[in-house]
Structures are given as C-alpha cells and as structure tokens.
C-alpha cells in the first residue's frame, strides 16, 4: 500500500482591474509547458496570470533554496515567462522563457569516503555546484477530428560551474583536497510530442520525449539537458514526465516521493534520454476503469561504459474502481525487460544482466 502527499498552501486571488489578473502567492504546484521535462514541483513563489482576448500570459518568480546566512546570498531562484496564443479555436501556440539562477554553491561530495578523483558526480540528482541556465521554448496544441496533438521543444544555454570532487593526497598521512572540474558552457535541447486519439470506448495515448546528453559533461562544453534538481533530497528530482504513464522506466504519478524507477530525472546522470510509449485508457462501466501501456527507453549519449544505449521495455496495467465521488481503489502492475545497457552492471557477470524489475501495488486514492 502506498501513501502519497503534497504540500501546498498559497493565496489565490484576482485583482479588481479591467483586465483580470490572477495571483497565486505561497507554496504552490507548478509544471512547465513541456510535460514536466524541465520542472514539475511544489515551490514557494509568486505567479501572476492574465488573459487578453486570445492571448494568455503568466509571469512568476520562485525560490527553491536559500542556504546562506544572508537572505538571497546563496539562493536558487527561478523566473518564469509563459505566453500562449489561441490562433484558432483548434490551434494554440505558446512560447516561454525560464531562467534558473543557482548560487547555492553546493558540492556533490563532501567526504573522502564518498568521493574520489574518479567519481565525478556523487549526488545522482545534481550535476553542478552553481549555474545560470537560460531555457527558451516553443510549444503547440492542435485538435483535429478525434485527436488532440501536443508538442514542444526547448533550447538551453548558459554557464555551469561543475561540482567539486575529492582528490586524495599523494603524501601518506596528508589530507586530500577538494577540486573543481573546469566550468562549462551549456548548449542543450529537449523535446516531446504526444497524441490522444478517441478510439472505441477509450483513448489511445502516444508519447515520445528526448533530452540531449553528453559523453563527457566536464570537458568545458556541456550538451546535457539540465532539469531542475532537488538539492535537499538526492533521490528525487524536481522534474517529472508523467505523460508516458510508466511505473518503472520513469517515476510514476503515484510514486511522487519514493524510488524504484530507472530514470530519475530528464538529465539522467548527464546521459539524457529517449522515451516512447503507447497506451490505451477506457471505462468499462461508470465505476470500473483501466489502462495498459507499453514503453521503451534509452540514453541519448553514453560515456563508453556500457554495451548499448537501450535501457529496456516496460509493460504495465491498472484496473480501478470508483468507490465514491472522491475515493478510488486500484490495482497496478508493471514489468520491465532490461536492455543491453545493463550487461555486466549491478553486480551481474560480464555478458549477464541483473534481474528484470517488476512492480505491483494496491492503492486507495482519496481526494479532498
């Protein structure tokens, strides 16, 4: 049995102006216009939104961290600018600009026991100590017949100061030193496309997503897409891509605060990712529903340590029953056939792979 929780507390109000401007102030959920490839998180901040005819704009400022003794000195700030235009009643075009200014100067390794000169990234959710990352994007949604199609692409540029690593002393008895790899110029991109098509008693869902990777992200030029990371809990990222409806390959929408997934962030240890999925959702009765999904995943770039880029194939299914208007019970099962990326990994002998993972759970979902 799994329990899921979120923490949100914010003011939601409108200014009494000719053009209605909505404000949300406080700890609030926010997801980017690209399915969460960059950020999908609960975060404190101010978000202002307004609509002018067929044009909608939103401007926001958020702060993920503030670790310094002086407020704002060692902070991680996030600026959001989103605009969407309804070109026609069936076609919407959007553009966005996101700025992540990370001045927390956190290290990815702090002790000799967890860091060596060979282990460059020890915190799986953090690939830099501070950075300025600009993200430009364009997105669109179109409706045609029984299909709704969405797509988007992002380009990142900026500067990244790479994390420190511990280098042992060559003199016996002397303490080692913390050094930093050369700073990087960032140039990376990501994109997604999806379609929902009404078919028979249900809906087909098709999704594909890609984030660029880098085989050596510490060389001075970094091409790995930078998702927003969680600096306080290395097991979780502040981005999630739920559109593929995976449970093992990607973090599930039901597994917000627990592990067990293959790809923990769209950065994916600077390897990037290529994801594709096909699924079908349907209602059997007014109370009984279900879905089944097939997905595959691969890394975008390899460091040369694996026999293949292919991570594996997942199949999953869910059957649920609506007990009340705000209470559902569901049974979820998933299995993943690991790809050749895992040959000789995870304690397996050369040419062998670890055991294929599976997942099952019974869940009560109460909405209040």
PDB file of C-alpha atoms in Angstrom, residues 57-362:
ATOM      1  CA  UNK A  57       0.440  35.469 -20.220  1.00  0.00           C
ATOM      2  CA  UNK A  58       1.952  34.341 -16.948  1.00  0.00           C
ATOM      3  CA  UNK A  59       4.940  35.732 -15.061  1.00  0.00           C
ATOM      4  CA  UNK A  60       6.360  34.091 -11.972  1.00  0.00           C
ATOM      5  CA  UNK A  61       9.228  34.205  -9.520  1.00  0.00           C
ATOM      6  CA  UNK A  62      10.081  31.211  -7.319  1.00  0.00           C
ATOM      7  CA  UNK A  63      12.832  30.331  -4.873  1.00  0.00           C
ATOM      8  CA  UNK A  64      13.813  26.675  -4.420  1.00  0.00           C
ATOM      9  CA  UNK A  65      16.590  27.188  -1.862  1.00  0.00           C
ATOM     10  CA  UNK A  66      18.058  29.888   0.332  1.00  0.00           C
ATOM     11  CA  UNK A  67      21.030  28.401   2.155  1.00  0.00           C
ATOM     12  CA  UNK A  68      23.133  31.429   3.066  1.00  0.00           C
ATOM     13  CA  UNK A  69      23.274  33.343   6.336  1.00  0.00           C
ATOM     14  CA  UNK A  70      22.199  36.433   4.371  1.00  0.00           C
ATOM     15  CA  UNK A  71      18.833  36.085   2.604  1.00  0.00           C
ATOM     16  CA  UNK A  72      19.257  35.723  -1.135  1.00  0.00           C
ATOM     17  CA  UNK A  73      23.037  35.337  -0.999  1.00  0.00           C
ATOM     18  CA  UNK A  74      23.199  31.582  -1.599  1.00  0.00           C
ATOM     19  CA  UNK A  75      19.836  31.039  -3.266  1.00  0.00           C
ATOM     20  CA  UNK A  76      18.359  29.137  -6.177  1.00  0.00           C
ATOM     21  CA  UNK A  77      15.883  31.382  -7.973  1.00  0.00           C
ATOM     22  CA  UNK A  78      13.580  30.587 -10.873  1.00  0.00           C
ATOM     23  CA  UNK A  79      11.949  33.090 -13.250  1.00  0.00           C
ATOM     24  CA  UNK A  80       9.015  32.051 -15.459  1.00  0.00           C
ATOM     25  CA  UNK A  81       7.558  33.781 -18.514  1.00  0.00           C
ATOM     26  CA  UNK A  82       4.889  31.879 -20.467  1.00  0.00           C
ATOM     27  CA  UNK A  83       2.680  33.143 -23.283  1.00  0.00           C
ATOM     28  CA  UNK A  84       0.007  31.226 -25.186  1.00  0.00           C
ATOM     29  CA  UNK A  85      -1.998  32.406 -28.192  1.00  0.00           C
ATOM     30  CA  UNK A  86      -5.181  30.758 -29.440  1.00  0.00           C
ATOM     31  CA  UNK A  87      -4.560  31.145 -33.165  1.00  0.00           C
ATOM     32  CA  UNK A  88      -7.868  29.398 -33.902  1.00  0.00           C
ATOM     33  CA  UNK A  89     -10.335  27.507 -31.735  1.00  0.00           C
ATOM     34  CA  UNK A  90      -8.434  24.292 -32.590  1.00  0.00           C
ATOM     35  CA  UNK A  91      -4.828  25.513 -32.565  1.00  0.00           C
ATOM     36  CA  UNK A  92      -2.814  27.098 -29.745  1.00  0.00           C
ATOM     37  CA  UNK A  93       0.787  28.310 -29.959  1.00  0.00           C
ATOM     38  CA  UNK A  94       2.989  29.045 -26.961  1.00  0.00           C
ATOM     39  CA  UNK A  95       6.436  30.457 -26.236  1.00  0.00           C
ATOM     40  CA  UNK A  96       8.332  30.506 -22.956  1.00  0.00           C
ATOM     41  CA  UNK A  97      11.464  31.690 -21.211  1.00  0.00           C
ATOM     42  CA  UNK A  98      12.735  30.148 -17.975  1.00  0.00           C
ATOM     43  CA  UNK A  99      15.736  31.387 -16.015  1.00  0.00           C
ATOM     44  CA  UNK A 100      17.349  29.275 -13.293  1.00  0.00           C
ATOM     45  CA  UNK A 101      19.924  31.200 -11.253  1.00  0.00           C
ATOM     46  CA  UNK A 102      21.616  28.755  -8.868  1.00  0.00           C
ATOM     47  CA  UNK A 103      24.051  30.361  -6.456  1.00  0.00           C
ATOM     48  CA  UNK A 104      23.845  27.769  -3.675  1.00  0.00           C
ATOM     49  CA  UNK A 105      27.427  26.596  -4.386  1.00  0.00           C
ATOM     50  CA  UNK A 106      26.669  23.140  -3.049  1.00  0.00           C
ATOM     51  CA  UNK A 107      29.153  20.323  -3.567  1.00  0.00           C
ATOM     52  CA  UNK A 108      28.287  16.886  -4.835  1.00  0.00           C
ATOM     53  CA  UNK A 109      30.743  15.219  -2.479  1.00  0.00           C
ATOM     54  CA  UNK A 110      31.863  16.221   0.982  1.00  0.00           C
ATOM     55  CA  UNK A 111      33.932  13.378   2.393  1.00  0.00           C
ATOM     56  CA  UNK A 112      36.779  11.220   1.240  1.00  0.00           C
ATOM     57  CA  UNK A 113      34.633   8.177   1.888  1.00  0.00           C
ATOM     58  CA  UNK A 114      32.115   9.187  -0.766  1.00  0.00           C
ATOM     59  CA  UNK A 115      34.328  10.992  -3.254  1.00  0.00           C
ATOM     60  CA  UNK A 116      37.394  10.115  -5.269  1.00  0.00           C
ATOM     61  CA  UNK A 117      39.101  11.757  -8.188  1.00  0.00           C
ATOM     62  CA  UNK A 118      37.470   9.162 -10.441  1.00  0.00           C
ATOM     63  CA  UNK A 119      33.906   9.670  -9.202  1.00  0.00           C
ATOM     64  CA  UNK A 120      32.865  12.943 -10.738  1.00  0.00           C
ATOM     65  CA  UNK A 121      29.188  13.078  -9.811  1.00  0.00           C
ATOM     66  CA  UNK A 122      28.273  11.506  -6.488  1.00  0.00           C
ATOM     67  CA  UNK A 123      24.873  13.060  -5.981  1.00  0.00           C
ATOM     68  CA  UNK A 124      22.624  11.496  -8.668  1.00  0.00           C
ATOM     69  CA  UNK A 125      20.328  14.498  -8.771  1.00  0.00           C
ATOM     70  CA  UNK A 126      22.980  17.219  -9.016  1.00  0.00           C
ATOM     71  CA  UNK A 127      25.456  17.817 -11.829  1.00  0.00           C
ATOM     72  CA  UNK A 128      26.761  21.276 -10.917  1.00  0.00           C
ATOM     73  CA  UNK A 129      27.509  23.434  -7.876  1.00  0.00           C
ATOM     74  CA  UNK A 130      26.147  26.711  -9.263  1.00  0.00           C
ATOM     75  CA  UNK A 131      24.842  27.823 -12.625  1.00  0.00           C
ATOM     76  CA  UNK A 132      22.916  30.317 -14.725  1.00  0.00           C
ATOM     77  CA  UNK A 133      20.668  28.440 -17.134  1.00  0.00           C
ATOM     78  CA  UNK A 134      18.507  30.121 -19.800  1.00  0.00           C
ATOM     79  CA  UNK A 135      15.767  27.968 -21.358  1.00  0.00           C
ATOM     80  CA  UNK A 136      13.859  29.103 -24.448  1.00  0.00           C
ATOM     81  CA  UNK A 137      10.908  27.088 -25.667  1.00  0.00           C
ATOM     82  CA  UNK A 138       8.066  26.850 -28.146  1.00  0.00           C
ATOM     83  CA  UNK A 139       5.017  24.614 -27.763  1.00  0.00           C
ATOM     84  CA  UNK A 140       1.754  23.920 -29.548  1.00  0.00           C
ATOM     85  CA  UNK A 141      -1.538  22.084 -29.236  1.00  0.00           C
ATOM     86  CA  UNK A 142      -3.862  21.176 -32.096  1.00  0.00           C
ATOM     87  CA  UNK A 143      -7.193  19.385 -32.295  1.00  0.00           C
ATOM     88  CA  UNK A 144      -8.162  17.555 -35.441  1.00  0.00           C
ATOM     89  CA  UNK A 145     -11.040  15.111 -35.646  1.00  0.00           C
ATOM     90  CA  UNK A 146     -10.790  12.645 -32.735  1.00  0.00           C
ATOM     91  CA  UNK A 147      -7.154  13.551 -31.992  1.00  0.00           C
ATOM     92  CA  UNK A 148      -5.502  16.130 -29.727  1.00  0.00           C
ATOM     93  CA  UNK A 149      -1.820  16.625 -30.566  1.00  0.00           C
ATOM     94  CA  UNK A 150       0.712  18.404 -28.347  1.00  0.00           C
ATOM     95  CA  UNK A 151       4.390  19.105 -28.958  1.00  0.00           C
ATOM     96  CA  UNK A 152       7.186  21.313 -27.691  1.00  0.00           C
ATOM     97  CA  UNK A 153      10.917  21.943 -27.865  1.00  0.00           C
ATOM     98  CA  UNK A 154      13.391  23.712 -25.575  1.00  0.00           C
ATOM     99  CA  UNK A 155      16.908  25.040 -26.046  1.00  0.00           C
ATOM    100  CA  UNK A 156      19.226  25.746 -23.115  1.00  0.00           C
ATOM    101  CA  UNK A 157      22.315  27.912 -22.895  1.00  0.00           C
ATOM    102  CA  UNK A 158      24.302  29.434 -20.058  1.00  0.00           C
ATOM    103  CA  UNK A 159      27.214  28.683 -17.764  1.00  0.00           C
ATOM    104  CA  UNK A 160      27.716  25.841 -15.303  1.00  0.00           C
ATOM    105  CA  UNK A 161      30.291  25.580 -12.541  1.00  0.00           C
ATOM    106  CA  UNK A 162      30.936  21.884 -12.177  1.00  0.00           C
ATOM    107  CA  UNK A 163      30.818  20.152  -8.794  1.00  0.00           C
ATOM    108  CA  UNK A 164      33.791  19.635  -6.554  1.00  0.00           C
ATOM    109  CA  UNK A 165      35.453  16.256  -6.206  1.00  0.00           C
ATOM    110  CA  UNK A 166      37.773  14.935  -3.549  1.00  0.00           C
ATOM    111  CA  UNK A 167      41.344  14.232  -4.638  1.00  0.00           C
ATOM    112  CA  UNK A 168      43.396  12.210  -2.139  1.00  0.00           C
ATOM    113  CA  UNK A 169      46.863  13.445  -1.255  1.00  0.00           C
ATOM    114  CA  UNK A 170      49.860  11.658  -2.761  1.00  0.00           C
ATOM    115  CA  UNK A 171      51.634  12.039   0.579  1.00  0.00           C
ATOM    116  CA  UNK A 172      50.717   9.396   3.137  1.00  0.00           C
ATOM    117  CA  UNK A 173      49.039  10.945   6.184  1.00  0.00           C
ATOM    118  CA  UNK A 174      48.220  14.252   4.488  1.00  0.00           C
ATOM    119  CA  UNK A 175      44.641  15.356   3.911  1.00  0.00           C
ATOM    120  CA  UNK A 176      43.311  15.477   0.375  1.00  0.00           C
ATOM    121  CA  UNK A 177      41.832  18.497  -1.325  1.00  0.00           C
ATOM    122  CA  UNK A 178      38.535  19.407  -2.961  1.00  0.00           C
ATOM    123  CA  UNK A 179      38.964  20.487  -6.560  1.00  0.00           C
ATOM    124  CA  UNK A 180      36.535  21.524  -9.239  1.00  0.00           C
ATOM    125  CA  UNK A 181      36.351  20.413 -12.836  1.00  0.00           C
ATOM    126  CA  UNK A 182      36.508  23.128 -15.468  1.00  0.00           C
ATOM    127  CA  UNK A 183      33.423  25.291 -15.832  1.00  0.00           C
ATOM    128  CA  UNK A 184      31.170  24.531 -18.769  1.00  0.00           C
ATOM    129  CA  UNK A 185      29.347  26.453 -21.437  1.00  0.00           C
ATOM    130  CA  UNK A 186      25.903  24.901 -21.756  1.00  0.00           C
ATOM    131  CA  UNK A 187      24.202  24.142 -25.074  1.00  0.00           C
ATOM    132  CA  UNK A 188      21.441  21.534 -24.806  1.00  0.00           C
ATOM    133  CA  UNK A 189      17.949  20.799 -26.044  1.00  0.00           C
ATOM    134  CA  UNK A 190      14.865  18.707 -25.311  1.00  0.00           C
ATOM    135  CA  UNK A 191      11.532  17.993 -26.924  1.00  0.00           C
ATOM    136  CA  UNK A 192       8.358  15.990 -26.714  1.00  0.00           C
ATOM    137  CA  UNK A 193       5.334  15.091 -28.815  1.00  0.00           C
ATOM    138  CA  UNK A 194       2.124  13.336 -27.891  1.00  0.00           C
ATOM    139  CA  UNK A 195      -1.308  12.494 -29.177  1.00  0.00           C
ATOM    140  CA  UNK A 196      -4.577  11.413 -27.581  1.00  0.00           C
ATOM    141  CA  UNK A 197      -6.977   9.766 -30.022  1.00  0.00           C
ATOM    142  CA  UNK A 198     -10.512   8.746 -29.153  1.00  0.00           C
ATOM    143  CA  UNK A 199     -10.983   5.168 -30.352  1.00  0.00           C
ATOM    144  CA  UNK A 200     -13.902   2.907 -29.491  1.00  0.00           C
ATOM    145  CA  UNK A 201     -14.783   3.003 -25.798  1.00  0.00           C
ATOM    146  CA  UNK A 202     -11.482   4.597 -24.793  1.00  0.00           C
ATOM    147  CA  UNK A 203      -8.484   6.688 -25.795  1.00  0.00           C
ATOM    148  CA  UNK A 204      -5.133   5.821 -27.370  1.00  0.00           C
ATOM    149  CA  UNK A 205      -2.147   7.731 -25.953  1.00  0.00           C
ATOM    150  CA  UNK A 206       1.117   8.039 -27.887  1.00  0.00           C
ATOM    151  CA  UNK A 207       4.083   9.911 -26.376  1.00  0.00           C
ATOM    152  CA  UNK A 208       7.738  10.477 -27.306  1.00  0.00           C
ATOM    153  CA  UNK A 209      10.337  12.576 -25.469  1.00  0.00           C
ATOM    154  CA  UNK A 210      14.038  13.336 -25.876  1.00  0.00           C
ATOM    155  CA  UNK A 211      16.670  15.179 -23.858  1.00  0.00           C
ATOM    156  CA  UNK A 212      20.219  15.633 -25.088  1.00  0.00           C
ATOM    157  CA  UNK A 213      23.140  14.065 -23.253  1.00  0.00           C
ATOM    158  CA  UNK A 214      26.914  14.404 -23.135  1.00  0.00           C
ATOM    159  CA  UNK A 215      29.532  11.651 -23.024  1.00  0.00           C
ATOM    160  CA  UNK A 216      31.914  13.966 -21.130  1.00  0.00           C
ATOM    161  CA  UNK A 217      29.981  16.810 -19.472  1.00  0.00           C
ATOM    162  CA  UNK A 218      33.110  18.080 -17.696  1.00  0.00           C
ATOM    163  CA  UNK A 219      35.162  18.891 -20.795  1.00  0.00           C
ATOM    164  CA  UNK A 220      34.332  22.620 -20.910  1.00  0.00           C
ATOM    165  CA  UNK A 221      31.290  22.320 -23.173  1.00  0.00           C
ATOM    166  CA  UNK A 222      28.183  20.617 -21.833  1.00  0.00           C
ATOM    167  CA  UNK A 223      25.416  19.339 -24.107  1.00  0.00           C
ATOM    168  CA  UNK A 224      23.393  17.523 -21.448  1.00  0.00           C
ATOM    169  CA  UNK A 225      19.928  18.950 -20.818  1.00  0.00           C
ATOM    170  CA  UNK A 226      19.687  20.348 -17.271  1.00  0.00           C
ATOM    171  CA  UNK A 227      16.462  19.571 -15.447  1.00  0.00           C
ATOM    172  CA  UNK A 228      15.725  21.228 -12.111  1.00  0.00           C
ATOM    173  CA  UNK A 229      17.228  19.156  -9.302  1.00  0.00           C
ATOM    174  CA  UNK A 230      16.363  18.671  -5.666  1.00  0.00           C
ATOM    175  CA  UNK A 231      19.361  19.830  -3.631  1.00  0.00           C
ATOM    176  CA  UNK A 232      17.945  18.589  -0.334  1.00  0.00           C
ATOM    177  CA  UNK A 233      16.997  15.022  -1.250  1.00  0.00           C
ATOM    178  CA  UNK A 234      19.278  13.429  -3.825  1.00  0.00           C
ATOM    179  CA  UNK A 235      16.843  10.597  -4.561  1.00  0.00           C
ATOM    180  CA  UNK A 236      14.231  12.852  -6.151  1.00  0.00           C
ATOM    181  CA  UNK A 237      14.305  15.357  -8.951  1.00  0.00           C
ATOM    182  CA  UNK A 238      12.169  18.482  -9.216  1.00  0.00           C
ATOM    183  CA  UNK A 239      11.095  17.375 -12.685  1.00  0.00           C
ATOM    184  CA  UNK A 240       8.776  14.542 -13.677  1.00  0.00           C
ATOM    185  CA  UNK A 241       7.484  13.446 -17.083  1.00  0.00           C
ATOM    186  CA  UNK A 242       4.203  11.661 -16.392  1.00  0.00           C
ATOM    187  CA  UNK A 243       2.914  11.680 -19.972  1.00  0.00           C
ATOM    188  CA  UNK A 244       4.389   8.265 -20.805  1.00  0.00           C
ATOM    189  CA  UNK A 245       2.413   6.580 -17.965  1.00  0.00           C
ATOM    190  CA  UNK A 246       5.344   4.440 -16.847  1.00  0.00           C
ATOM    191  CA  UNK A 247       5.935   2.977 -13.362  1.00  0.00           C
ATOM    192  CA  UNK A 248       9.468   1.558 -13.543  1.00  0.00           C
ATOM    193  CA  UNK A 249      11.163   3.229 -16.502  1.00  0.00           C
ATOM    194  CA  UNK A 250      10.097   6.706 -15.284  1.00  0.00           C
ATOM    195  CA  UNK A 251       8.753   7.965 -11.982  1.00  0.00           C
ATOM    196  CA  UNK A 252       5.047   7.201 -11.729  1.00  0.00           C
ATOM    197  CA  UNK A 253       2.416   9.814 -10.949  1.00  0.00           C
ATOM    198  CA  UNK A 254       1.595   7.615  -7.960  1.00  0.00           C
ATOM    199  CA  UNK A 255       5.227   7.425  -6.776  1.00  0.00           C
ATOM    200  CA  UNK A 256       5.943  11.116  -6.243  1.00  0.00           C
ATOM    201  CA  UNK A 257       8.088  10.701  -3.129  1.00  0.00           C
ATOM    202  CA  UNK A 258       9.509   7.187  -3.459  1.00  0.00           C
ATOM    203  CA  UNK A 259      12.119   5.491  -5.606  1.00  0.00           C
ATOM    204  CA  UNK A 260      12.272   2.363  -7.723  1.00  0.00           C
ATOM    205  CA  UNK A 261      12.372   3.968 -11.178  1.00  0.00           C
ATOM    206  CA  UNK A 262      15.121   3.685 -13.813  1.00  0.00           C
ATOM    207  CA  UNK A 263      15.253   7.322 -14.980  1.00  0.00           C
ATOM    208  CA  UNK A 264      15.059   9.681 -12.017  1.00  0.00           C
ATOM    209  CA  UNK A 265      15.343  12.930 -13.957  1.00  0.00           C
ATOM    210  CA  UNK A 266      15.353  14.011 -17.587  1.00  0.00           C
ATOM    211  CA  UNK A 267      19.061  14.876 -17.152  1.00  0.00           C
ATOM    212  CA  UNK A 268      19.639  11.193 -16.278  1.00  0.00           C
ATOM    213  CA  UNK A 269      23.216  11.469 -14.974  1.00  0.00           C
ATOM    214  CA  UNK A 270      24.043  13.776 -17.935  1.00  0.00           C
ATOM    215  CA  UNK A 271      23.258  10.895 -20.327  1.00  0.00           C
ATOM    216  CA  UNK A 272      19.926  12.334 -21.486  1.00  0.00           C
ATOM    217  CA  UNK A 273      17.093  10.073 -22.546  1.00  0.00           C
ATOM    218  CA  UNK A 274      14.924   8.863 -25.411  1.00  0.00           C
ATOM    219  CA  UNK A 275      11.447   7.724 -24.366  1.00  0.00           C
ATOM    220  CA  UNK A 276       8.469   6.360 -26.268  1.00  0.00           C
ATOM    221  CA  UNK A 277       5.163   4.885 -25.127  1.00  0.00           C
ATOM    222  CA  UNK A 278       1.826   3.628 -26.404  1.00  0.00           C
ATOM    223  CA  UNK A 279      -1.199   3.192 -24.146  1.00  0.00           C
ATOM    224  CA  UNK A 280      -4.948   2.763 -24.036  1.00  0.00           C
ATOM    225  CA  UNK A 281      -7.367   4.088 -21.378  1.00  0.00           C
ATOM    226  CA  UNK A 282     -11.013   3.099 -21.083  1.00  0.00           C
ATOM    227  CA  UNK A 283     -14.043   2.917 -18.827  1.00  0.00           C
ATOM    228  CA  UNK A 284     -15.678  -0.492 -18.543  1.00  0.00           C
ATOM    229  CA  UNK A 285     -18.625   0.903 -16.559  1.00  0.00           C
ATOM    230  CA  UNK A 286     -19.416   4.171 -14.794  1.00  0.00           C
ATOM    231  CA  UNK A 287     -17.309   2.966 -11.848  1.00  0.00           C
ATOM    232  CA  UNK A 288     -14.817   0.467 -13.323  1.00  0.00           C
ATOM    233  CA  UNK A 289     -11.875   1.747 -15.387  1.00  0.00           C
ATOM    234  CA  UNK A 290      -8.479   0.568 -16.617  1.00  0.00           C
ATOM    235  CA  UNK A 291      -5.433   1.304 -18.724  1.00  0.00           C
ATOM    236  CA  UNK A 292      -2.481  -0.528 -20.247  1.00  0.00           C
ATOM    237  CA  UNK A 293       0.811   0.912 -21.505  1.00  0.00           C
ATOM    238  CA  UNK A 294       3.902  -0.217 -23.380  1.00  0.00           C
ATOM    239  CA  UNK A 295       7.050   1.905 -23.228  1.00  0.00           C
ATOM    240  CA  UNK A 296      10.724   1.842 -24.112  1.00  0.00           C
ATOM    241  CA  UNK A 297      13.713   3.893 -23.058  1.00  0.00           C
ATOM    242  CA  UNK A 298      17.322   4.552 -23.989  1.00  0.00           C
ATOM    243  CA  UNK A 299      20.015   7.033 -23.048  1.00  0.00           C
ATOM    244  CA  UNK A 300      20.943   9.737 -25.557  1.00  0.00           C
ATOM    245  CA  UNK A 301      24.721   9.646 -25.022  1.00  0.00           C
ATOM    246  CA  UNK A 302      26.967   7.068 -23.374  1.00  0.00           C
ATOM    247  CA  UNK A 303      30.279   7.530 -21.607  1.00  0.00           C
ATOM    248  CA  UNK A 304      31.599   4.338 -23.211  1.00  0.00           C
ATOM    249  CA  UNK A 305      30.998   2.218 -20.121  1.00  0.00           C
ATOM    250  CA  UNK A 306      28.028   0.242 -21.494  1.00  0.00           C
ATOM    251  CA  UNK A 307      27.455  -2.219 -24.319  1.00  0.00           C
ATOM    252  CA  UNK A 308      24.301  -0.469 -25.523  1.00  0.00           C
ATOM    253  CA  UNK A 309      22.211   2.671 -25.054  1.00  0.00           C
ATOM    254  CA  UNK A 310      18.997   0.653 -24.700  1.00  0.00           C
ATOM    255  CA  UNK A 311      17.603   0.672 -21.151  1.00  0.00           C
ATOM    256  CA  UNK A 312      14.681  -1.664 -21.697  1.00  0.00           C
ATOM    257  CA  UNK A 313      10.967  -2.140 -22.333  1.00  0.00           C
ATOM    258  CA  UNK A 314       8.165  -1.759 -19.784  1.00  0.00           C
ATOM    259  CA  UNK A 315       4.627  -3.088 -19.880  1.00  0.00           C
ATOM    260  CA  UNK A 316       2.109  -2.066 -17.227  1.00  0.00           C
ATOM    261  CA  UNK A 317      -1.601  -2.128 -16.486  1.00  0.00           C
ATOM    262  CA  UNK A 318      -4.025  -0.664 -13.973  1.00  0.00           C
ATOM    263  CA  UNK A 319      -7.589  -1.591 -13.029  1.00  0.00           C
ATOM    264  CA  UNK A 320      -9.548   0.719 -10.729  1.00  0.00           C
ATOM    265  CA  UNK A 321     -12.954   1.037  -9.159  1.00  0.00           C
ATOM    266  CA  UNK A 322     -14.689   4.228  -8.028  1.00  0.00           C
ATOM    267  CA  UNK A 323     -15.980   3.576  -4.514  1.00  0.00           C
ATOM    268  CA  UNK A 324     -17.275   7.129  -4.079  1.00  0.00           C
ATOM    269  CA  UNK A 325     -17.053  10.502  -5.800  1.00  0.00           C
ATOM    270  CA  UNK A 326     -13.731  11.195  -4.077  1.00  0.00           C
ATOM    271  CA  UNK A 327     -12.457   7.665  -3.352  1.00  0.00           C
ATOM    272  CA  UNK A 328     -10.944   5.157  -5.788  1.00  0.00           C
ATOM    273  CA  UNK A 329      -9.233   1.810  -5.257  1.00  0.00           C
ATOM    274  CA  UNK A 330      -6.874   0.446  -7.924  1.00  0.00           C
ATOM    275  CA  UNK A 331      -4.530  -2.437  -8.622  1.00  0.00           C
ATOM    276  CA  UNK A 332      -1.357  -1.600 -10.571  1.00  0.00           C
ATOM    277  CA  UNK A 333       1.233  -3.991 -12.008  1.00  0.00           C
ATOM    278  CA  UNK A 334       4.335  -3.387 -14.141  1.00  0.00           C
ATOM    279  CA  UNK A 335       7.243  -5.401 -15.539  1.00  0.00           C
ATOM    280  CA  UNK A 336      10.396  -4.200 -17.303  1.00  0.00           C
ATOM    281  CA  UNK A 337      12.683  -6.243 -19.530  1.00  0.00           C
ATOM    282  CA  UNK A 338      16.126  -4.731 -19.088  1.00  0.00           C
ATOM    283  CA  UNK A 339      18.119  -3.820 -22.193  1.00  0.00           C
ATOM    284  CA  UNK A 340      21.774  -4.442 -23.020  1.00  0.00           C
ATOM    285  CA  UNK A 341      22.743  -1.192 -21.265  1.00  0.00           C
ATOM    286  CA  UNK A 342      22.724  -3.276 -18.080  1.00  0.00           C
ATOM    287  CA  UNK A 343      25.025  -6.057 -19.246  1.00  0.00           C
ATOM    288  CA  UNK A 344      27.705  -6.525 -16.603  1.00  0.00           C
ATOM    289  CA  UNK A 345      26.072  -3.866 -14.399  1.00  0.00           C
ATOM    290  CA  UNK A 346      24.581  -4.049 -10.906  1.00  0.00           C
ATOM    291  CA  UNK A 347      26.773  -6.942  -9.778  1.00  0.00           C
ATOM    292  CA  UNK A 348      25.980  -9.089 -12.824  1.00  0.00           C
ATOM    293  CA  UNK A 349      28.701 -11.140 -14.510  1.00  0.00           C
ATOM    294  CA  UNK A 350      30.115  -9.991 -17.832  1.00  0.00           C
ATOM    295  CA  UNK A 351      27.529 -10.670 -20.539  1.00  0.00           C
ATOM    296  CA  UNK A 352      24.734 -11.069 -17.981  1.00  0.00           C
ATOM    297  CA  UNK A 353      22.181  -8.564 -16.729  1.00  0.00           C
ATOM    298  CA  UNK A 354      20.570  -8.006 -13.318  1.00  0.00           C
ATOM    299  CA  UNK A 355      17.135  -9.495 -12.693  1.00  0.00           C
ATOM    300  CA  UNK A 356      14.319  -7.766 -14.556  1.00  0.00           C
ATOM    301  CA  UNK A 357      12.381  -5.500 -12.151  1.00  0.00           C
ATOM    302  CA  UNK A 358       8.646  -5.728 -11.508  1.00  0.00           C
ATOM    303  CA  UNK A 359       6.205  -3.639  -9.523  1.00  0.00           C
ATOM    304  CA  UNK A 360       2.753  -4.146  -8.024  1.00  0.00           C
ATOM    305  CA  UNK A 361       0.613  -2.165  -5.616  1.00  0.00           C
ATOM    306  CA  UNK A 362      -2.910  -1.762  -4.312  1.00  0.00           C
TER     307      UNK A 362
END
